[in-house]
Amino acid sequence: QLGSALRAWSEQGHGRWELFYLRDQDRREVDFLIAHDLKPVALVEAKLTPQQWPSGLHAYVDKLGIPGFLITPRGPTRREGTKGFSVSSGRFLRNLTVT
């Protein structure tokens, strides 16, 4: 659904929206980097169960200065530092508005 929303935003003329995968030489990785007109705007890490924030997500949020989301099928919504959020996949995807 995330990819579909970004495609729709692009097709509706809201700029170029894309998804990228991140991994550095230290093997830190993040599942999705959302970019608007090639500028990073958010990071998304998807897990099957609620857990502590992954170190890769934390490192990239700090490095890029953009919001990060840890998405799980179920679990509480909570703030993680100044730019991070843990949220259920249902809640995250419901908030993607395509008009």
Coordinates of N, CA and C in Angstrom, one line a residue:
Q1 N 0.8 -1.2 0.0 CA 0.0 0.0 0.0 C 0.9 1.3 0.0
L2 N 2.0 1.2 0.7 CA 2.9 2.4 0.7 C 3.3 2.7 -0.7
G3 N 3.8 1.7 -1.5 CA 4.2 2.0 -2.8 C 3.1 2.5 -3.7
S4 N 1.9 2.0 -3.5 CA 0.7 2.5 -4.3 C 0.4 3.9 -4.0
A5 N 0.5 4.3 -2.7 CA 0.2 5.7 -2.3 C 1.2 6.6 -2.9
L6 N 2.5 6.2 -2.9 CA 3.5 7.1 -3.5 C 3.4 7.2 -5.0
R7 N 3.0 6.1 -5.6 CA 2.7 6.2 -7.1 C 1.6 7.1 -7.4
A8 N 0.5 7.0 -6.6 CA -0.7 7.9 -6.8 C -0.3 9.3 -6.6
W9 N 0.5 9.6 -5.6 CA 0.9 11.0 -5.3 C 1.7 11.5 -6.5
S10 N 2.6 10.7 -7.1 CA 3.4 11.1 -8.2 C 2.5 11.4 -9.5
E11 N 1.5 10.4 -9.7 CA 0.7 10.5 -10.8 C -0.3 11.7 -10.7
Q12 N -0.6 12.1 -9.5 CA -1.5 13.3 -9.3 C -0.8 14.6 -9.4
G13 N 0.5 14.5 -9.7 CA 1.3 15.8 -9.9 C 1.8 16.4 -8.6
H14 N 2.0 15.6 -7.5 CA 2.5 16.0 -6.3 C 4.0 15.8 -6.2
G15 N 4.7 15.9 -7.3 CA 6.1 15.6 -7.4 C 6.5 14.2 -7.6
R16 N 7.7 13.9 -7.5 CA 8.3 12.5 -7.7 C 8.5 11.8 -6.4
W17 N 7.7 10.8 -6.1 CA 7.7 10.0 -4.8 C 8.3 8.7 -5.1
E18 N 9.3 8.3 -4.3 CA 10.0 7.0 -4.5 C 10.3 6.3 -3.2
L19 N 10.5 5.0 -3.3 CA 11.0 4.2 -2.1 C 12.4 3.7 -2.4
F20 N 13.2 3.7 -1.4 CA 14.6 3.2 -1.5 C 14.9 2.3 -0.3
Y21 N 15.8 1.4 -0.4 CA 16.3 0.5 0.6 C 17.7 1.1 1.0
L22 N 18.0 1.2 2.3 CA 19.3 1.7 2.8 C 20.1 0.6 3.5
R23 N 21.4 0.6 3.2 CA 22.3 -0.2 3.9 C 23.7 0.4 3.7
D24 N 24.4 0.5 4.9 CA 25.7 1.1 4.8 C 26.8 0.1 5.0
Q25 N 28.1 0.5 5.0 CA 29.2 -0.4 5.1 C 29.3 -1.1 6.5
D26 N 28.6 -0.5 7.5 CA 28.6 -1.1 8.8 C 27.4 -2.1 8.9
R27 N 26.7 -2.4 7.8 CA 25.6 -3.3 7.7 C 24.4 -2.8 8.4
R28 N 24.3 -1.5 8.7 CA 23.0 -1.0 9.3 C 22.1 -0.8 8.1
E29 N 20.8 -1.2 8.3 CA 19.9 -1.1 7.2 C 18.5 -0.6 7.7
V30 N 17.8 -0.1 6.7 CA 16.4 0.4 6.9 C 15.6 -0.1 5.7
D31 N 14.4 -0.7 6.0 CA 13.6 -1.2 4.9 C 13.2 -0.2 3.8
F32 N 12.8 0.9 4.2 CA 12.3 1.9 3.3 C 12.7 3.3 3.6
L33 N 13.2 4.0 2.6 CA 13.4 5.5 2.7 C 12.4 6.1 1.7
I34 N 11.6 6.9 2.2 CA 10.6 7.6 1.3 C 11.3 8.9 0.9
A35 N 11.3 9.1 -0.4 CA 11.9 10.4 -1.0 C 10.9 11.1 -1.8
H36 N 11.0 12.4 -1.7 CA 10.1 13.3 -2.5 C 11.1 14.2 -3.4
D37 N 11.0 14.0 -4.7 CA 11.9 14.7 -5.6 C 13.4 14.5 -5.2
L38 N 13.7 13.2 -4.9 CA 15.0 12.7 -4.6 C 15.5 13.2 -3.2
K39 N 14.7 13.9 -2.4 CA 15.1 14.3 -1.1 C 14.4 13.4 0.0
P40 N 15.3 12.8 0.8 CA 14.7 11.9 1.9 C 13.7 12.7 2.8
V41 N 12.6 12.1 3.0 CA 11.6 12.7 3.9 C 11.1 11.8 5.1
A42 N 11.3 10.5 5.0 CA 10.9 9.6 6.1 C 11.6 8.3 5.9
L43 N 11.7 7.6 7.0 CA 12.3 6.2 7.1 C 11.2 5.3 7.7
V44 N 11.2 4.1 7.1 CA 10.2 3.1 7.6 C 10.9 1.7 7.8
E45 N 10.8 1.2 9.0 CA 11.3 -0.2 9.3 C 10.0 -1.0 9.6
A46 N 9.9 -2.2 8.9 CA 8.7 -3.1 9.2 C 9.2 -4.3 9.9
K47 N 8.5 -4.7 11.0 CA 8.8 -5.9 11.8 C 7.5 -6.6 12.0
L48 N 7.6 -7.9 12.3 CA 6.5 -8.8 12.5 C 5.9 -8.6 14.0
T49 N 6.8 -8.3 14.9 CA 6.4 -8.1 16.3 C 6.9 -6.8 16.9
P50 N 6.2 -6.3 17.9 CA 6.7 -5.1 18.5 C 8.0 -5.3 19.2
Q51 N 8.9 -4.4 19.1 CA 10.2 -4.5 19.7 C 10.9 -3.2 19.9
Q52 N 12.0 -3.2 20.4 CA 12.8 -1.9 20.6 C 13.2 -1.4 19.2
W53 N 13.4 -0.1 19.2 CA 13.8 0.5 17.9 C 15.1 -0.1 17.4
P54 N 15.2 -0.5 16.2 CA 16.4 -1.1 15.6 C 17.5 0.0 15.5
S55 N 18.7 -0.4 15.7 CA 19.9 0.5 15.7 C 20.0 1.2 14.4
G56 N 19.8 0.4 13.3 CA 19.9 1.0 11.9 C 19.0 2.2 11.7
L57 N 17.7 2.0 12.2 CA 16.7 3.0 12.0 C 17.1 4.3 12.9
H58 N 17.5 4.0 14.1 CA 18.0 5.1 14.9 C 19.2 5.9 14.3
A59 N 20.1 5.1 13.8 CA 21.3 5.8 13.2 C 20.9 6.7 12.0
Y60 N 20.1 6.2 11.1 CA 19.7 6.9 9.9 C 18.8 8.1 10.3
V61 N 17.9 8.0 11.3 CA 17.1 9.1 11.7 C 18.0 10.2 12.2
D62 N 19.0 9.9 13.0 CA 20.0 10.9 13.5 C 20.8 11.5 12.4
K63 N 21.3 10.7 11.5 CA 22.1 11.1 10.4 C 21.4 12.0 9.4
L64 N 20.2 11.6 9.0 CA 19.4 12.4 8.0 C 18.5 13.4 8.6
G65 N 18.2 13.4 9.9 CA 17.4 14.4 10.5 C 15.9 14.3 10.0
I66 N 15.4 13.1 9.6 CA 14.1 13.0 9.2 C 13.3 12.0 10.1
P67 N 12.0 12.0 10.1 CA 11.2 11.1 10.9 C 11.4 9.6 10.5
G68 N 11.4 8.8 11.6 CA 11.5 7.4 11.4 C 10.3 6.7 12.0
F69 N 9.8 5.6 11.4 CA 8.6 4.8 11.8 C 9.0 3.4 11.9
L70 N 8.7 2.8 13.1 CA 8.8 1.3 13.3 C 7.4 0.8 13.2
I71 N 7.1 0.0 12.2 CA 5.8 -0.4 11.9 C 5.7 -1.9 12.2
T72 N 4.7 -2.3 13.0 CA 4.4 -3.7 13.3 C 2.9 -3.9 13.1
P73 N 2.5 -5.2 12.9 CA 1.1 -5.5 12.7 C 0.2 -5.0 13.9
R74 N 0.7 -5.2 15.1 CA -0.1 -4.7 16.3 C 0.9 -4.1 17.2
G75 N 0.4 -3.3 18.1 CA 1.3 -2.8 19.2 C 0.9 -1.3 19.4
P76 N 1.4 -0.8 20.5 CA 1.1 0.5 20.9 C 1.7 1.6 20.0
T77 N 1.1 2.7 19.9 CA 1.7 3.9 19.3 C 2.4 4.6 20.3
R78 N 3.7 4.9 20.0 CA 4.5 5.6 21.0 C 5.6 6.4 20.3
R79 N 6.0 7.5 21.0 CA 7.1 8.3 20.5 C 8.4 7.7 20.8
E80 N 9.4 7.8 19.9 CA 10.7 7.3 20.1 C 11.7 8.4 19.9
G81 N 12.1 9.1 20.9 CA 13.0 10.3 20.8 C 12.2 11.5 20.2
T82 N 12.9 12.3 19.5 CA 12.3 13.5 18.9 C 11.8 13.3 17.5
K83 N 12.2 12.3 16.8 CA 11.8 12.2 15.4 C 11.3 10.7 15.1
G84 N 11.1 9.9 16.1 CA 10.7 8.6 15.9 C 9.3 8.2 16.4
F85 N 8.7 7.2 15.8 CA 7.4 6.7 16.2 C 7.4 5.2 16.0
S86 N 6.7 4.5 16.9 CA 6.4 3.1 16.8 C 4.8 3.1 16.6
V87 N 4.4 2.4 15.6 CA 2.9 2.5 15.2 C 2.5 1.2 14.5
S88 N 1.3 0.8 14.7 CA 0.8 -0.4 14.0 C 0.7 -0.1 12.5
S89 N 0.8 -1.2 11.7 CA 0.8 -1.0 10.3 C -0.6 -0.5 9.8
G90 N -1.7 -0.9 10.5 CA -3.0 -0.4 10.1 C -3.1 1.1 10.3
R91 N -2.7 1.5 11.4 CA -2.7 3.0 11.7 C -1.9 3.8 10.7
F92 N -0.7 3.3 10.5 CA 0.2 4.0 9.6 C -0.4 4.1 8.2
L93 N -0.9 3.0 7.7 CA -1.4 2.9 6.3 C -2.7 3.7 6.2
R94 N -3.5 3.7 7.2 CA -4.8 4.5 7.2 C -4.5 6.0 7.0
N95 N -3.3 6.4 7.5 CA -3.0 7.8 7.5 C -2.4 8.3 6.2
L96 N -2.2 7.3 5.2 CA -1.7 7.7 3.9 C -2.9 8.2 3.1
T97 N -3.0 9.5 2.9 CA -4.2 10.0 2.2 C -3.9 10.1 0.7
V98 N -4.7 9.6 -0.1 CA -4.6 9.7 -1.5 C -5.9 10.4 -2.0
T99 N -5.7 11.6 -2.5 CA -6.9 12.3 -3.0 C -6.8 12.6 -4.5

